[in-house]
Amino acid sequence: MASREETPGEPMTMMEHMIDKGAEMMQSLKPIKQFSQHVCTFALYSHDMTRQIETHHFVHRVNQDFCQCAVYDTDDRSGRLIGVEYIISERLFEALPPEEQKLWHSHYYEIKSGLWVTPRVPEALAKSELDNLAKTYGKFWCTWQVDRGDLLPVGEPALMMSPQMEPPGTIRPPLLQQRDHKYSIDSEKLSDLRVDITGPTFINLNADYWKKHGTGFAVDVVTQEMKKITPFP
């Protein structure tokens, strides 16, 4: 993974720092302030399930059925914005067309197993929210593949998948141990505490679509020249 210090660009000038501070004081930044929860979990690339990354989701709950997340590679101040995830309820997911459903993943195992955590928030406080989230589905597009050493967010967006119980969707133990050590948690104990969490009525077979292929599936992004539109006189 590329060092954050290696990201191309000159250091900020004093004037740029002053402009940022002044703007922070005078502007409301209302959309940003709606992100009120930090979740740490893991994700896998749908086209290459051997690539696994730790992800940090900053969550804005829009309503009971819809959340939107800014996804970073870490929760410290040097974190890089690597993508976006949308989370919807079982009700909204079931209303999607089948082809669209294939782009979404279930959250049940991710939460039930203790992979999905809310750092520094007591489990007893997070439990009711986790019970609701275990029934949801997510669509996560990664726009900056820092795990392969990209210094800038280049290339097409990559569709990400949620960890699952069976290979190749299982998370490598060293990756999980490193995360647990960082936050002084034990994922196995969290899993035991979540034994009564229930998932969707049934997990739709179109979700976690990689399972039908065994080793993942790719979503092609095709570049196409748009037709020139004659401007209005």
Short mmCIF file of C-alpha atoms in Angstrom, two decimals:
data_model
loop_
_atom_site.label_atom_id
_atom_site.label_comp_id
_atom_site.label_asym_id
_atom_site.label_seq_id
_atom_site.Cartn_x
_atom_site.Cartn_y
_atom_site.Cartn_z
CA MET A 1 0.00 0.00 0.00
CA ALA A 2 1.32 3.42 -0.93
CA SER A 3 2.46 5.66 1.91
CA ARG A 4 0.22 8.66 2.47
CA GLU A 5 3.30 10.87 2.30
CA GLU A 6 3.82 9.66 -1.28
CA THR A 7 0.58 11.16 -2.59
CA PRO A 8 1.72 13.56 -5.35
CA GLY A 9 1.46 17.28 -4.65
CA GLU A 10 3.21 20.18 -3.00
CA PRO A 11 2.61 21.00 0.70
CA MET A 12 -0.20 23.45 1.40
CA THR A 13 0.81 27.09 1.63
CA MET A 14 0.04 29.32 4.61
CA MET A 15 -2.52 31.16 2.47
CA GLU A 16 -4.30 27.89 1.62
CA HIS A 17 -4.44 27.00 5.33
CA MET A 18 -5.89 30.44 6.10
CA ILE A 19 -8.50 30.14 3.35
CA ASP A 20 -9.57 26.71 4.64
CA LYS A 21 -9.85 27.96 8.23
CA GLY A 22 -11.79 31.02 7.16
CA ALA A 23 -14.17 28.97 5.04
CA GLU A 24 -14.68 26.53 7.93
CA MET A 25 -15.74 29.42 10.17
CA MET A 26 -18.10 31.04 7.65
CA GLN A 27 -19.66 28.05 5.87
CA SER A 28 -22.13 25.60 7.32
CA LEU A 29 -20.88 22.37 5.65
CA LYS A 30 -24.29 20.92 6.49
CA PRO A 31 -24.06 17.72 4.39
CA ILE A 32 -20.70 16.80 5.95
CA LYS A 33 -21.99 17.30 9.48
CA GLN A 34 -24.71 14.71 8.90
CA PHE A 35 -22.12 11.92 9.01
CA SER A 36 -22.48 10.86 12.61
CA GLN A 37 -21.20 7.28 12.90
CA HIS A 38 -17.90 5.52 12.20
CA VAL A 39 -17.92 1.85 11.20
CA CYS A 40 -14.81 -0.27 10.63
CA THR A 41 -15.15 -3.42 8.58
CA PHE A 42 -13.64 -5.19 5.55
CA ALA A 43 -14.35 -5.40 1.84
CA LEU A 44 -13.26 -7.54 -1.12
CA TYR A 45 -13.02 -6.63 -4.80
CA SER A 46 -15.77 -8.38 -6.75
CA HIS A 47 -13.43 -9.08 -9.68
CA ASP A 48 -10.60 -10.40 -7.48
CA MET A 49 -11.75 -11.83 -4.17
CA THR A 50 -8.15 -12.40 -3.04
CA ARG A 51 -7.78 -8.62 -2.57
CA GLN A 52 -9.13 -7.68 0.86
CA ILE A 53 -9.00 -4.29 2.55
CA GLU A 54 -9.90 -2.74 5.89
CA THR A 55 -12.46 0.02 5.35
CA HIS A 56 -13.75 2.91 7.45
CA HIS A 57 -17.31 4.02 6.71
CA PHE A 58 -18.59 7.37 7.94
CA VAL A 59 -22.34 6.98 7.94
CA HIS A 60 -25.18 9.43 7.38
CA ARG A 61 -28.57 7.87 8.10
CA VAL A 62 -30.99 9.67 5.77
CA ASN A 63 -34.06 7.77 7.02
CA GLN A 64 -35.09 4.33 8.32
CA ASP A 65 -34.46 2.71 4.94
CA PHE A 66 -31.43 4.52 3.52
CA CYS A 67 -27.87 5.38 4.61
CA GLN A 68 -25.01 6.88 2.65
CA CYS A 69 -21.35 6.41 3.58
CA ALA A 70 -18.07 8.09 2.74
CA VAL A 71 -15.44 5.32 2.83
CA TYR A 72 -11.82 5.93 3.90
CA ASP A 73 -8.79 3.68 4.23
CA THR A 74 -8.22 4.74 7.86
CA ASP A 75 -9.89 6.81 10.56
CA ASP A 76 -6.91 9.04 11.30
CA ARG A 77 -6.50 12.55 9.85
CA SER A 78 -4.41 11.29 6.92
CA GLY A 79 -7.24 9.05 5.70
CA ARG A 80 -7.86 8.89 1.97
CA LEU A 81 -11.39 8.90 0.56
CA ILE A 82 -11.48 5.63 -1.38
CA GLY A 83 -15.14 5.26 -2.26
CA VAL A 84 -18.81 5.50 -1.38
CA GLU A 85 -21.34 2.97 -0.12
CA TYR A 86 -25.13 3.15 -0.12
CA ILE A 87 -27.07 1.02 2.36
CA ILE A 88 -30.75 0.20 1.90
CA SER A 89 -33.35 -1.79 3.80
CA GLU A 90 -34.62 -5.19 2.79
CA ARG A 91 -37.86 -3.52 1.64
CA LEU A 92 -36.09 -1.17 -0.78
CA PHE A 93 -33.76 -3.90 -2.01
CA GLU A 94 -36.61 -6.26 -2.92
CA ALA A 95 -38.13 -3.50 -5.09
CA LEU A 96 -34.97 -3.23 -7.26
CA PRO A 97 -34.76 -4.90 -10.70
CA PRO A 98 -32.90 -8.25 -10.62
CA GLU A 99 -29.93 -6.94 -12.65
CA GLU A 100 -29.51 -4.07 -10.20
CA GLN A 101 -29.71 -6.41 -7.21
CA LYS A 102 -26.59 -8.22 -8.46
CA LEU A 103 -24.52 -5.13 -7.63
CA TRP A 104 -25.49 -5.26 -3.95
CA HIS A 105 -24.21 -7.36 -1.04
CA SER A 106 -25.84 -8.53 2.18
CA HIS A 107 -24.59 -7.37 5.58
CA TYR A 108 -25.90 -10.22 7.73
CA TYR A 109 -22.71 -12.31 8.05
CA GLU A 110 -20.46 -9.23 8.24
CA ILE A 111 -22.34 -8.00 11.31
CA LYS A 112 -23.20 -11.35 12.89
CA SER A 113 -19.55 -12.50 12.81
CA GLY A 114 -18.17 -9.39 14.52
CA LEU A 115 -16.33 -8.11 11.43
CA TRP A 116 -18.47 -4.94 11.40
CA VAL A 117 -17.66 -2.81 14.46
CA THR A 118 -18.34 0.72 15.68
CA PRO A 119 -15.01 1.62 17.31
CA ARG A 120 -15.12 2.97 20.87
CA VAL A 121 -18.92 2.58 21.07
CA PRO A 122 -20.01 0.01 23.71
CA GLU A 123 -21.53 -3.09 22.17
CA ALA A 124 -24.63 -2.78 24.35
CA LEU A 125 -25.29 0.66 22.87
CA ALA A 126 -24.66 -0.41 19.27
CA LYS A 127 -26.70 -3.64 19.49
CA SER A 128 -30.12 -2.29 18.45
CA GLU A 129 -28.67 -0.52 15.42
CA LEU A 130 -26.73 -3.63 14.44
CA ASP A 131 -29.90 -5.70 14.53
CA ASN A 132 -31.44 -3.34 11.96
CA LEU A 133 -28.31 -3.18 9.80
CA ALA A 134 -28.03 -6.97 9.65
CA LYS A 135 -31.14 -6.91 7.45
CA THR A 136 -29.72 -4.37 4.98
CA TYR A 137 -27.92 -4.51 1.64
CA GLY A 138 -25.05 -2.33 0.44
CA LYS A 139 -23.57 -1.14 -2.85
CA PHE A 140 -19.95 -0.04 -2.49
CA TRP A 141 -17.88 1.48 -5.31
CA CYS A 142 -14.15 1.87 -4.69
CA THR A 143 -12.67 4.82 -6.60
CA TRP A 144 -9.08 4.69 -5.25
CA GLN A 145 -7.35 1.31 -5.11
CA VAL A 146 -4.70 2.19 -2.55
CA ASP A 147 -4.02 -1.47 -1.78
CA ARG A 148 -2.33 -1.93 -5.16
CA GLY A 149 -0.14 1.13 -4.60
CA ASP A 150 -2.06 3.73 -6.62
CA LEU A 151 -0.79 7.20 -5.72
CA LEU A 152 -3.88 8.81 -7.24
CA PRO A 153 -7.48 7.62 -7.79
CA VAL A 154 -6.94 6.32 -11.32
CA GLY A 155 -8.90 3.88 -13.45
CA GLU A 156 -12.51 2.81 -13.39
CA PRO A 157 -14.47 2.37 -10.13
CA ALA A 158 -14.37 -1.16 -8.71
CA LEU A 159 -17.41 -2.87 -7.23
CA MET A 160 -16.77 -4.18 -3.71
CA MET A 161 -18.31 -7.12 -1.88
CA SER A 162 -19.00 -7.93 1.76
CA PRO A 163 -17.10 -10.68 3.62
CA GLN A 164 -18.92 -14.02 3.78
CA MET A 165 -18.63 -17.27 5.72
CA GLU A 166 -17.29 -19.39 2.88
CA PRO A 167 -14.14 -18.95 0.72
CA PRO A 168 -13.17 -16.87 -1.15
CA GLY A 169 -15.26 -14.43 0.89
CA THR A 170 -13.55 -15.13 4.23
CA ILE A 171 -11.22 -12.51 5.70
CA ARG A 172 -7.58 -13.48 6.23
CA PRO A 173 -6.80 -13.89 9.97
CA PRO A 174 -3.79 -11.50 10.03
CA LEU A 175 -5.91 -8.68 8.60
CA LEU A 176 -8.60 -9.25 11.21
CA GLN A 177 -6.09 -9.58 14.06
CA GLN A 178 -4.41 -6.32 13.09
CA ARG A 179 -7.76 -4.48 13.16
CA ASP A 180 -8.82 -6.05 16.47
CA HIS A 181 -5.49 -5.14 18.07
CA LYS A 182 -5.82 -1.54 16.92
CA TYR A 183 -9.17 -1.10 18.68
CA SER A 184 -8.58 -3.55 21.56
CA ILE A 185 -11.53 -5.73 20.58
CA ASP A 186 -12.12 -9.44 20.03
CA SER A 187 -14.25 -10.24 16.98
CA GLU A 188 -14.97 -13.77 18.19
CA LYS A 189 -16.36 -12.48 21.48
CA LEU A 190 -18.43 -9.90 19.60
CA SER A 191 -19.84 -12.71 17.49
CA ASP A 192 -20.88 -14.54 20.66
CA LEU A 193 -22.62 -11.39 21.91
CA ARG A 194 -24.51 -11.09 18.63
CA VAL A 195 -25.94 -14.59 18.64
CA ASP A 196 -29.51 -13.25 18.83
CA ILE A 197 -29.17 -10.82 15.92
CA THR A 198 -31.54 -11.78 13.12
CA GLY A 199 -31.05 -11.20 9.42
CA PRO A 200 -33.45 -10.63 6.54
CA THR A 201 -36.47 -12.87 6.09
CA PHE A 202 -34.23 -14.57 3.53
CA ILE A 203 -31.09 -13.32 1.78
CA ASN A 204 -32.03 -12.65 -1.83
CA LEU A 205 -30.10 -14.92 -4.21
CA ASN A 206 -29.22 -11.98 -6.47
CA ALA A 207 -27.26 -10.35 -3.65
CA ASP A 208 -23.65 -11.51 -3.11
CA TYR A 209 -23.77 -12.49 -6.77
CA TRP A 210 -20.14 -13.61 -6.75
CA LYS A 211 -21.27 -16.84 -5.08
CA LYS A 212 -22.78 -18.02 -8.37
CA HIS A 213 -19.38 -17.70 -10.02
CA GLY A 214 -17.33 -19.07 -7.12
CA THR A 215 -14.42 -16.69 -7.59
CA GLY A 216 -16.14 -13.33 -8.06
CA PHE A 217 -17.41 -11.41 -11.05
CA ALA A 218 -16.32 -8.31 -12.93
CA VAL A 219 -18.38 -5.26 -13.83
CA ASP A 220 -17.07 -3.65 -17.02
CA VAL A 221 -17.02 0.14 -17.36
CA VAL A 222 -17.10 0.96 -21.07
CA THR A 223 -15.84 4.30 -22.40
CA GLN A 224 -18.11 5.63 -25.12
CA GLU A 225 -18.04 8.92 -27.01
CA MET A 226 -21.27 10.86 -26.59
CA LYS A 227 -23.05 12.21 -29.63
CA LYS A 228 -22.56 15.91 -30.14
CA ILE A 229 -25.70 17.84 -29.27
CA THR A 230 -26.53 20.89 -31.36
CA PRO A 231 -26.83 23.88 -29.01
CA PHE A 232 -30.01 25.87 -28.90
CA PRO A 233 -29.91 29.04 -31.04
#
